[in-house]
Amino acid sequence: MEHMSNIISIGHPQMCMQPGHVVGMGRTEDRIRQNDPTLTELFVGSFNGNLHLRGGQNFGLCVPSDGASFARLGNSIGENTSLVTVCFGGNLALGDDATREFAKGLQRNSSIRKVRLSRCNLSEGAGCELLKAFEKNSSNLKEISLVRCDFGNGGFRTLTSTLSKCTGLARISLHFSEISDELMGIFIGAIRKHHHLETLDLSSSNVGSTGCEALATLLKDTNSSLCVMALDRNNIDNNGAIFLANALIGNTTLEELHLDGNHNITSVGWDAFSQVLCNTSSINDTYVSNHILQSLEEFVSGAVPKELAHSLDLNCSSNDRKEIATKKVLLYHHHFDMAPFFEWGLKVLPLAVSWLDRARGFHSNNKANIDVKILSSIYQFAKAMPMQFVPVTRRARAIAYQKR
């Protein structure tokens, strides 16, 4: 997964910027003004200390030295149709008028799909105005990512106001953010109708069990498109894990749930996921278990118990969820109790035998076990209703004999 902590470490090879030294402002602005099709990613910001940049022609760096250059840059961005990603770092103090002019340029732009902010104050200044710009120009935006941004003094309200308007987002990332339980409720309310959202990354954001309870409502939403939820390095305990696990019952989209570094999750929390991924209470419970989730860690650490890891591996073994369900049934149910089906007579037996016969293709190394299950199913029916297995003529004779 891409982490936004690396935003300010990309650019042209072997360039180093010292404090107060403007690098590439003129050349990059010329490329923006000329609508250079190779320039797709722009970094705008202020820095303290050395910044080592590496990258290629698709990247441009601008460090405005005054309000005029900042406003001019915004105007050039407004006319550009090649930029896809804009990264903004630090808190530029270049005047309110210049900042508003820069934001107007962002509002006019129609090509930008990704906005990334690092170490910005969202309650005022450039970071705040940038978010507001995309609140008014939200139709094309697909990603908003923030790292170590200041949400105080109304900054979080600015963020959620923008998020509520950007309903087409496919990815939202908030790294190293202090999201309290109260703020989490507001955040979930802002993105609840984001049915195109595929990735939600809240790594290192102080998410606890109450936050997990709020996040669980997203996973229970049948209109959700979430494929990845990253909650690594938070404060999630067993209660939080149970909230998330139970929310996966019936979920048909989430493939990755990153819980790395949540050291308060013990066997109790992991067992909740085991039960959801493979409920062995009955054959039917196993068949309707979650066969979608494939990962509980971004990086394998050994925290996930072996049996749970095996269930995750089974979910990765095929794109056919029916095949995965069949594998789990055959693996965890050594005896098929056919008694519940006796009331339908022999109508069910051919279906059961056919289902087991198709399962041979899923368990090529265990065909003998499947043969045993087929014979066992037939035997149970024969034992329960022996007369159904007697030829019709012999059965008629037996009935006539009994009437004498």
Short mmCIF file of C-alpha atoms in Angstrom, two decimals:
data_model
loop_
_atom_site.label_atom_id
_atom_site.label_comp_id
_atom_site.label_asym_id
_atom_site.label_seq_id
_atom_site.Cartn_x
_atom_site.Cartn_y
_atom_site.Cartn_z
CA MET A 1 0.00 0.00 0.00
CA GLU A 2 1.17 3.52 -0.81
CA HIS A 3 1.82 5.57 2.34
CA MET A 4 1.49 9.32 2.19
CA SER A 5 4.49 9.85 4.45
CA ASN A 6 6.55 9.54 1.26
CA ILE A 7 4.80 12.34 -0.63
CA ILE A 8 7.56 14.86 -0.10
CA SER A 9 10.28 12.42 -1.16
CA ILE A 10 9.47 12.22 -4.84
CA GLY A 11 10.57 14.28 -7.83
CA HIS A 12 13.61 14.77 -10.04
CA PRO A 13 16.72 12.64 -9.42
CA GLN A 14 19.49 13.94 -7.20
CA MET A 15 17.89 17.30 -6.46
CA CYS A 16 18.30 18.75 -3.01
CA MET A 17 16.52 21.82 -1.74
CA GLN A 18 17.91 23.92 1.08
CA PRO A 19 15.66 26.07 3.30
CA GLY A 20 14.49 29.21 1.53
CA HIS A 21 15.82 28.08 -1.86
CA VAL A 22 13.18 27.98 -4.63
CA VAL A 23 13.64 24.96 -6.88
CA GLY A 24 12.15 24.57 -10.32
CA MET A 25 9.31 27.07 -9.83
CA GLY A 26 9.76 28.77 -13.19
CA ARG A 27 10.33 25.65 -15.26
CA THR A 28 7.51 23.71 -13.63
CA GLU A 29 5.11 26.64 -13.99
CA ASP A 30 6.05 26.88 -17.68
CA ARG A 31 5.24 23.20 -18.13
CA ILE A 32 1.88 23.70 -16.41
CA ARG A 33 1.09 26.77 -18.52
CA GLN A 34 2.09 24.94 -21.71
CA ASN A 35 -0.09 21.98 -20.70
CA ASP A 36 2.84 19.54 -20.90
CA PRO A 37 1.14 16.09 -21.19
CA THR A 38 4.05 14.41 -19.38
CA LEU A 39 3.54 16.51 -16.25
CA THR A 40 0.84 14.67 -14.31
CA GLU A 41 1.92 15.08 -10.67
CA LEU A 42 2.60 18.40 -8.95
CA PHE A 43 3.98 19.09 -5.50
CA VAL A 44 3.36 22.53 -4.02
CA GLY A 45 4.69 23.38 -0.59
CA SER A 46 7.02 24.87 1.95
CA PHE A 47 9.69 22.92 3.78
CA ASN A 48 12.01 23.03 6.75
CA GLY A 49 15.29 21.22 6.35
CA ASN A 50 16.68 19.27 3.40
CA LEU A 51 14.40 17.61 0.87
CA HIS A 52 15.86 14.92 -1.38
CA LEU A 53 13.80 14.33 -4.51
CA ARG A 54 13.77 11.38 -6.87
CA GLY A 55 11.46 10.61 -9.76
CA GLY A 56 10.89 11.35 -13.42
CA GLN A 57 9.43 13.68 -15.98
CA ASN A 58 5.88 13.19 -14.74
CA PHE A 59 6.70 15.09 -11.54
CA GLY A 60 6.98 18.83 -10.93
CA LEU A 61 7.87 20.85 -7.84
CA CYS A 62 6.77 24.39 -7.02
CA VAL A 63 7.78 26.39 -3.94
CA PRO A 64 6.14 29.82 -4.35
CA SER A 65 8.27 32.63 -2.95
CA ASP A 66 5.51 35.23 -2.63
CA GLY A 67 1.78 35.76 -3.00
CA ALA A 68 2.01 36.84 -6.64
CA SER A 69 3.74 33.64 -7.74
CA PHE A 70 1.26 31.58 -5.73
CA ALA A 71 -1.75 33.24 -7.35
CA ARG A 72 -0.14 32.95 -10.80
CA LEU A 73 0.46 29.24 -10.23
CA GLY A 74 -3.21 28.72 -9.36
CA ASN A 75 -4.27 30.48 -12.55
CA SER A 76 -2.00 28.20 -14.62
CA ILE A 77 -3.40 25.10 -12.89
CA GLY A 78 -6.93 26.27 -13.68
CA GLU A 79 -6.23 26.14 -17.43
CA ASN A 80 -4.24 22.89 -17.37
CA THR A 81 -5.80 19.60 -18.51
CA SER A 82 -2.89 17.18 -17.91
CA LEU A 83 -2.39 17.29 -14.15
CA VAL A 84 -3.83 14.26 -12.33
CA THR A 85 -2.34 14.55 -8.84
CA VAL A 86 -1.71 17.62 -6.69
CA CYS A 87 0.29 17.21 -3.47
CA PHE A 88 0.39 20.05 -0.99
CA GLY A 89 2.87 20.16 1.90
CA GLY A 90 3.31 22.52 4.82
CA ASN A 91 1.55 25.77 5.62
CA LEU A 92 2.34 28.45 3.09
CA ALA A 93 1.81 31.91 4.57
CA LEU A 94 1.56 33.97 1.39
CA GLY A 95 -1.52 36.05 2.17
CA ASP A 96 -5.25 35.38 2.13
CA ASP A 97 -5.83 37.03 -1.24
CA ALA A 98 -3.14 34.98 -2.98
CA THR A 99 -4.41 31.79 -1.35
CA ARG A 100 -7.96 32.45 -2.53
CA GLU A 101 -6.70 33.12 -6.07
CA PHE A 102 -4.79 29.86 -6.02
CA ALA A 103 -7.94 28.04 -4.84
CA LYS A 104 -9.97 29.58 -7.69
CA GLY A 105 -7.57 27.94 -10.12
CA LEU A 106 -8.17 24.56 -8.51
CA GLN A 107 -11.92 25.11 -8.80
CA ARG A 108 -11.61 25.64 -12.57
CA ASN A 109 -9.41 22.61 -13.21
CA SER A 110 -11.13 19.56 -14.71
CA SER A 111 -8.29 17.01 -14.85
CA ILE A 112 -7.14 16.61 -11.22
CA ARG A 113 -8.23 13.26 -9.76
CA LYS A 114 -6.07 12.98 -6.62
CA VAL A 115 -5.43 15.50 -3.83
CA ARG A 116 -2.83 14.81 -1.17
CA LEU A 117 -2.05 17.03 1.81
CA SER A 118 0.83 16.64 4.25
CA ARG A 119 1.29 18.56 7.53
CA CYS A 120 -1.35 21.16 6.66
CA ASN A 121 -3.55 23.23 8.94
CA LEU A 122 -7.11 22.54 7.79
CA SER A 123 -8.76 25.26 9.86
CA GLU A 124 -7.22 28.16 7.93
CA GLY A 125 -4.73 29.07 5.24
CA ALA A 126 -3.81 27.16 2.11
CA GLY A 127 -4.78 23.68 3.38
CA CYS A 128 -8.26 24.87 4.30
CA GLU A 129 -8.79 26.76 1.03
CA LEU A 130 -7.56 23.82 -1.03
CA LEU A 131 -10.15 21.49 0.51
CA LYS A 132 -12.89 24.07 0.03
CA ALA A 133 -11.91 24.41 -3.62
CA PHE A 134 -12.58 20.73 -4.22
CA GLU A 135 -15.82 20.97 -2.28
CA LYS A 136 -16.96 23.19 -5.16
CA ASN A 137 -15.17 21.14 -7.83
CA SER A 138 -15.90 17.60 -6.66
CA SER A 139 -17.19 15.73 -9.69
CA ASN A 140 -13.80 14.53 -10.97
CA LEU A 141 -12.05 13.82 -7.68
CA LYS A 142 -11.28 10.15 -6.93
CA GLU A 143 -8.82 10.34 -4.02
CA ILE A 144 -8.23 12.48 -0.94
CA SER A 145 -5.22 11.62 1.22
CA LEU A 146 -3.99 13.43 4.33
CA VAL A 147 -0.89 12.87 6.47
CA ARG A 148 -0.28 14.50 9.86
CA CYS A 149 -2.74 17.31 9.20
CA ASP A 150 -4.04 19.56 11.97
CA PHE A 151 -7.79 19.06 12.47
CA GLY A 152 -8.12 21.52 15.36
CA ASN A 153 -10.21 24.70 15.48
CA GLY A 154 -12.75 23.53 12.94
CA GLY A 155 -10.31 21.80 10.59
CA PHE A 156 -12.10 18.47 10.84
CA ARG A 157 -15.38 20.19 9.96
CA THR A 158 -13.70 21.56 6.82
CA LEU A 159 -12.58 18.05 5.88
CA THR A 160 -15.94 16.38 6.43
CA SER A 161 -17.76 19.16 4.58
CA THR A 162 -15.56 18.51 1.54
CA LEU A 163 -15.88 14.74 1.86
CA SER A 164 -19.66 14.92 1.98
CA LYS A 165 -19.67 16.67 -1.41
CA CYS A 166 -17.11 14.37 -3.07
CA THR A 167 -19.35 11.33 -3.39
CA GLY A 168 -17.39 9.84 -6.29
CA LEU A 169 -14.25 9.16 -4.23
CA ALA A 170 -12.68 5.72 -4.62
CA ARG A 171 -10.00 6.22 -1.95
CA ILE A 172 -9.79 8.14 1.33
CA SER A 173 -6.62 8.08 3.46
CA LEU A 174 -6.04 9.75 6.82
CA HIS A 175 -2.60 8.83 8.17
CA PHE A 176 -1.34 9.83 11.62
CA SER A 177 -4.61 11.57 12.48
CA GLU A 178 -6.07 11.87 15.95
CA ILE A 179 -9.65 10.77 15.32
CA SER A 180 -11.62 10.75 18.56
CA ASP A 181 -14.81 8.73 18.99
CA GLU A 182 -16.87 11.90 18.46
CA LEU A 183 -14.97 12.81 15.31
CA MET A 184 -15.30 9.26 13.96
CA GLY A 185 -19.08 9.54 14.13
CA ILE A 186 -18.97 12.79 12.16
CA PHE A 187 -16.53 11.26 9.66
CA ILE A 188 -18.71 8.18 9.04
CA GLY A 189 -21.73 10.43 8.56
CA ALA A 190 -19.86 12.37 5.87
CA ILE A 191 -18.91 9.29 3.81
CA ARG A 192 -21.90 7.03 4.44
CA LYS A 193 -23.28 7.56 0.93
CA HIS A 194 -19.93 7.08 -0.81
CA HIS A 195 -20.94 3.90 -2.60
CA HIS A 196 -17.97 4.12 -5.00
CA LEU A 197 -15.44 4.10 -2.15
CA GLU A 198 -13.10 1.11 -2.52
CA THR A 199 -10.26 1.93 -0.10
CA LEU A 200 -10.48 3.53 3.35
CA ASP A 201 -7.12 3.95 5.08
CA LEU A 202 -7.09 5.14 8.69
CA SER A 203 -3.64 3.84 9.65
CA SER A 204 -2.05 5.26 12.81
CA SER A 205 -5.10 7.40 13.58
CA ASN A 206 -5.90 6.40 17.17
CA VAL A 207 -8.96 4.34 16.20
CA GLY A 208 -10.38 2.40 19.18
CA SER A 209 -13.26 0.02 19.80
CA THR A 210 -15.93 2.76 19.59
CA GLY A 211 -14.45 3.85 16.27
CA CYS A 212 -14.63 0.24 15.06
CA GLU A 213 -18.30 0.11 16.01
CA ALA A 214 -18.90 3.15 13.78
CA LEU A 215 -16.80 1.70 10.94
CA ALA A 216 -18.77 -1.54 11.18
CA THR A 217 -21.84 0.29 9.92
CA LEU A 218 -20.04 0.87 6.59
CA LEU A 219 -19.28 -2.84 6.26
CA LYS A 220 -22.92 -3.73 6.95
CA ASP A 221 -24.16 -1.41 4.22
CA THR A 222 -25.31 -3.61 1.33
CA ASN A 223 -24.50 -0.79 -1.11
CA SER A 224 -20.87 -0.60 0.03
CA SER A 225 -18.05 -1.13 -2.48
CA LEU A 226 -15.25 -1.20 0.11
CA CYS A 227 -12.54 -3.68 -0.86
CA VAL A 228 -9.77 -2.50 1.49
CA MET A 229 -9.99 -1.08 5.02
CA ALA A 230 -6.61 -0.29 6.58
CA LEU A 231 -6.65 0.08 10.37
CA ASP A 232 -3.07 -0.90 11.15
CA ARG A 233 -1.17 0.63 14.09
CA ASN A 234 -4.23 1.85 15.99
CA ASN A 235 -5.67 1.15 19.46
CA ILE A 236 -8.05 -1.64 18.51
CA ASP A 237 -8.73 -4.29 21.17
CA ASN A 238 -10.84 -7.45 21.24
CA ASN A 239 -14.10 -5.51 21.42
CA GLY A 240 -13.17 -3.53 18.33
CA ALA A 241 -12.13 -6.71 16.51
CA ILE A 242 -15.47 -8.34 17.36
CA PHE A 243 -17.39 -5.33 16.02
CA LEU A 244 -15.49 -5.57 12.73
CA ALA A 245 -15.73 -9.36 12.49
CA ASN A 246 -19.49 -9.44 13.05
CA ALA A 247 -19.93 -6.73 10.42
CA LEU A 248 -18.41 -9.10 7.85
CA ILE A 249 -21.32 -11.52 8.17
CA GLY A 250 -23.04 -11.12 4.82
CA ASN A 251 -20.43 -8.65 3.49
CA THR A 252 -19.63 -9.40 -0.16
CA THR A 253 -16.94 -6.83 -1.00
CA LEU A 254 -14.20 -6.45 1.64
CA GLU A 255 -11.09 -8.43 0.67
CA GLU A 256 -8.48 -6.81 2.92
CA LEU A 257 -8.75 -5.62 6.52
CA HIS A 258 -5.34 -4.52 7.80
CA LEU A 259 -5.00 -4.90 11.57
CA ASP A 260 -1.21 -5.01 11.85
CA GLY A 261 0.21 -3.43 15.00
CA ASN A 262 -2.98 -3.57 17.07
CA HIS A 263 -1.30 -5.46 19.88
CA ASN A 264 -4.36 -5.51 22.15
CA ILE A 265 -6.09 -8.02 19.90
CA THR A 266 -5.72 -11.46 21.48
CA SER A 267 -7.07 -14.92 20.64
CA VAL A 268 -10.55 -13.71 21.65
CA GLY A 269 -10.60 -11.13 18.87
CA TRP A 270 -9.05 -13.44 16.28
CA ASP A 271 -11.55 -16.20 17.16
CA ALA A 272 -14.37 -13.85 16.17
CA PHE A 273 -12.91 -13.67 12.65
CA SER A 274 -12.42 -17.45 12.57
CA GLN A 275 -16.10 -17.96 13.36
CA VAL A 276 -17.17 -15.57 10.60
CA LEU A 277 -14.86 -17.03 7.97
CA CYS A 278 -15.70 -20.64 8.76
CA ASN A 279 -18.62 -21.35 11.08
CA THR A 280 -18.55 -25.12 11.57
CA SER A 281 -21.78 -25.33 13.60
CA SER A 282 -23.51 -26.99 10.65
CA ILE A 283 -22.92 -27.67 6.96
CA ASN A 284 -25.20 -24.77 6.04
CA ASP A 285 -23.45 -22.39 8.46
CA THR A 286 -20.12 -23.30 6.87
CA TYR A 287 -21.50 -22.87 3.37
CA VAL A 288 -22.83 -19.35 4.07
CA SER A 289 -19.72 -18.18 5.95
CA ASN A 290 -17.65 -15.27 4.64
CA HIS A 291 -15.64 -16.41 1.61
CA ILE A 292 -14.54 -12.90 0.56
CA LEU A 293 -11.99 -11.66 3.13
CA GLN A 294 -8.46 -12.65 2.09
CA SER A 295 -6.16 -10.74 4.42
CA LEU A 296 -6.05 -9.38 7.97
CA GLU A 297 -2.50 -8.03 7.68
CA GLU A 298 -0.76 -5.87 5.12
CA PHE A 299 2.54 -7.52 6.07
CA VAL A 300 2.62 -11.05 7.49
CA SER A 301 3.75 -10.80 11.12
CA GLY A 302 2.56 -14.06 12.61
CA ALA A 303 -0.08 -12.36 14.77
CA VAL A 304 -2.94 -14.10 12.94
CA PRO A 305 -3.47 -17.64 14.37
CA LYS A 306 -2.66 -20.55 12.05
CA GLU A 307 -6.22 -21.85 11.67
CA LEU A 308 -7.53 -18.38 10.83
CA ALA A 309 -4.68 -17.91 8.35
CA HIS A 310 -5.73 -21.18 6.71
CA SER A 311 -9.30 -19.90 6.27
CA LEU A 312 -7.92 -16.73 4.69
CA ASP A 313 -5.78 -18.84 2.36
CA LEU A 314 -8.87 -20.83 1.34
CA ASN A 315 -10.62 -17.57 0.48
CA CYS A 316 -7.65 -16.72 -1.77
CA SER A 317 -7.69 -20.11 -3.50
CA SER A 318 -10.36 -19.32 -6.09
CA ASN A 319 -12.48 -16.55 -7.55
CA ASP A 320 -15.47 -18.90 -7.38
CA ARG A 321 -17.07 -18.41 -3.95
CA LYS A 322 -19.16 -21.57 -4.34
CA GLU A 323 -15.96 -23.55 -4.85
CA ILE A 324 -14.46 -22.06 -1.68
CA ALA A 325 -17.64 -22.85 0.27
CA THR A 326 -17.52 -26.44 -0.98
CA LYS A 327 -13.88 -26.81 0.04
CA LYS A 328 -14.66 -25.62 3.57
CA VAL A 329 -17.63 -27.98 3.89
CA LEU A 330 -15.59 -30.99 2.77
CA LEU A 331 -12.68 -30.02 5.00
CA TYR A 332 -14.58 -29.46 8.24
CA HIS A 333 -17.51 -31.88 7.95
CA HIS A 334 -16.39 -35.50 7.78
CA HIS A 335 -19.92 -36.90 8.09
CA PHE A 336 -22.95 -35.59 6.24
CA ASP A 337 -26.11 -36.08 8.28
CA MET A 338 -28.87 -36.63 5.71
CA ALA A 339 -31.69 -37.06 8.27
CA PRO A 340 -33.05 -33.50 7.84
CA PHE A 341 -33.76 -34.31 4.17
CA PHE A 342 -35.65 -37.57 4.68
CA GLU A 343 -39.02 -35.79 4.63
CA TRP A 344 -38.49 -35.07 0.92
CA GLY A 345 -37.93 -38.74 0.17
CA LEU A 346 -35.47 -39.72 -2.54
CA LYS A 347 -35.80 -36.43 -4.40
CA VAL A 348 -32.86 -34.97 -2.47
CA LEU A 349 -30.50 -37.93 -2.83
CA PRO A 350 -29.60 -37.38 -6.53
CA LEU A 351 -28.95 -33.71 -5.78
CA ALA A 352 -26.64 -34.57 -2.87
CA VAL A 353 -24.75 -37.15 -4.93
CA SER A 354 -24.45 -34.71 -7.85
CA TRP A 355 -23.11 -31.96 -5.55
CA LEU A 356 -20.49 -34.30 -4.10
CA ASP A 357 -19.55 -35.52 -7.57
CA ARG A 358 -18.89 -31.93 -8.71
CA ALA A 359 -16.77 -31.43 -5.59
CA ARG A 360 -14.24 -33.95 -6.96
CA GLY A 361 -12.85 -31.21 -9.16
CA PHE A 362 -12.21 -29.01 -6.13
CA HIS A 363 -10.45 -31.71 -4.11
CA SER A 364 -8.45 -33.70 -6.63
CA ASN A 365 -6.20 -35.04 -3.86
CA ASN A 366 -9.07 -36.25 -1.71
CA LYS A 367 -11.39 -38.08 -4.11
CA ALA A 368 -11.52 -41.19 -1.92
CA ASN A 369 -12.99 -39.14 0.93
CA ILE A 370 -15.69 -37.82 -1.41
CA ASP A 371 -16.54 -41.38 -2.51
CA VAL A 372 -16.99 -42.30 1.14
CA LYS A 373 -19.37 -39.35 1.63
CA ILE A 374 -21.42 -40.41 -1.43
CA LEU A 375 -21.75 -43.99 -0.18
CA SER A 376 -22.56 -42.76 3.32
CA SER A 377 -25.35 -40.53 1.97
CA ILE A 378 -26.87 -43.38 -0.04
CA TYR A 379 -26.62 -45.73 2.94
CA GLN A 380 -28.40 -43.26 5.25
CA PHE A 381 -31.33 -42.97 2.83
CA ALA A 382 -31.45 -46.73 2.29
CA LYS A 383 -31.48 -47.37 6.02
CA ALA A 384 -34.18 -44.77 6.68
CA MET A 385 -36.51 -45.82 3.84
CA PRO A 386 -35.51 -49.33 2.66
CA MET A 387 -38.72 -49.93 0.74
CA GLN A 388 -37.85 -47.06 -1.57
CA PHE A 389 -34.85 -49.05 -2.78
CA VAL A 390 -36.83 -52.24 -3.56
CA PRO A 391 -37.87 -52.71 -7.22
CA VAL A 392 -41.49 -51.76 -7.91
CA THR A 393 -42.66 -55.33 -8.72
CA ARG A 394 -41.15 -56.78 -5.56
CA ARG A 395 -42.56 -53.90 -3.54
CA ALA A 396 -46.07 -54.59 -4.93
CA ARG A 397 -45.80 -58.27 -4.05
CA ALA A 398 -44.68 -57.42 -0.54
CA ILE A 399 -47.66 -55.09 -0.05
CA ALA A 400 -50.09 -57.73 -1.41
CA TYR A 401 -48.61 -60.35 0.89
CA GLN A 402 -49.06 -58.07 3.91
CA LYS A 403 -52.77 -57.61 3.04
CA ARG A 404 -53.55 -61.35 3.20
#
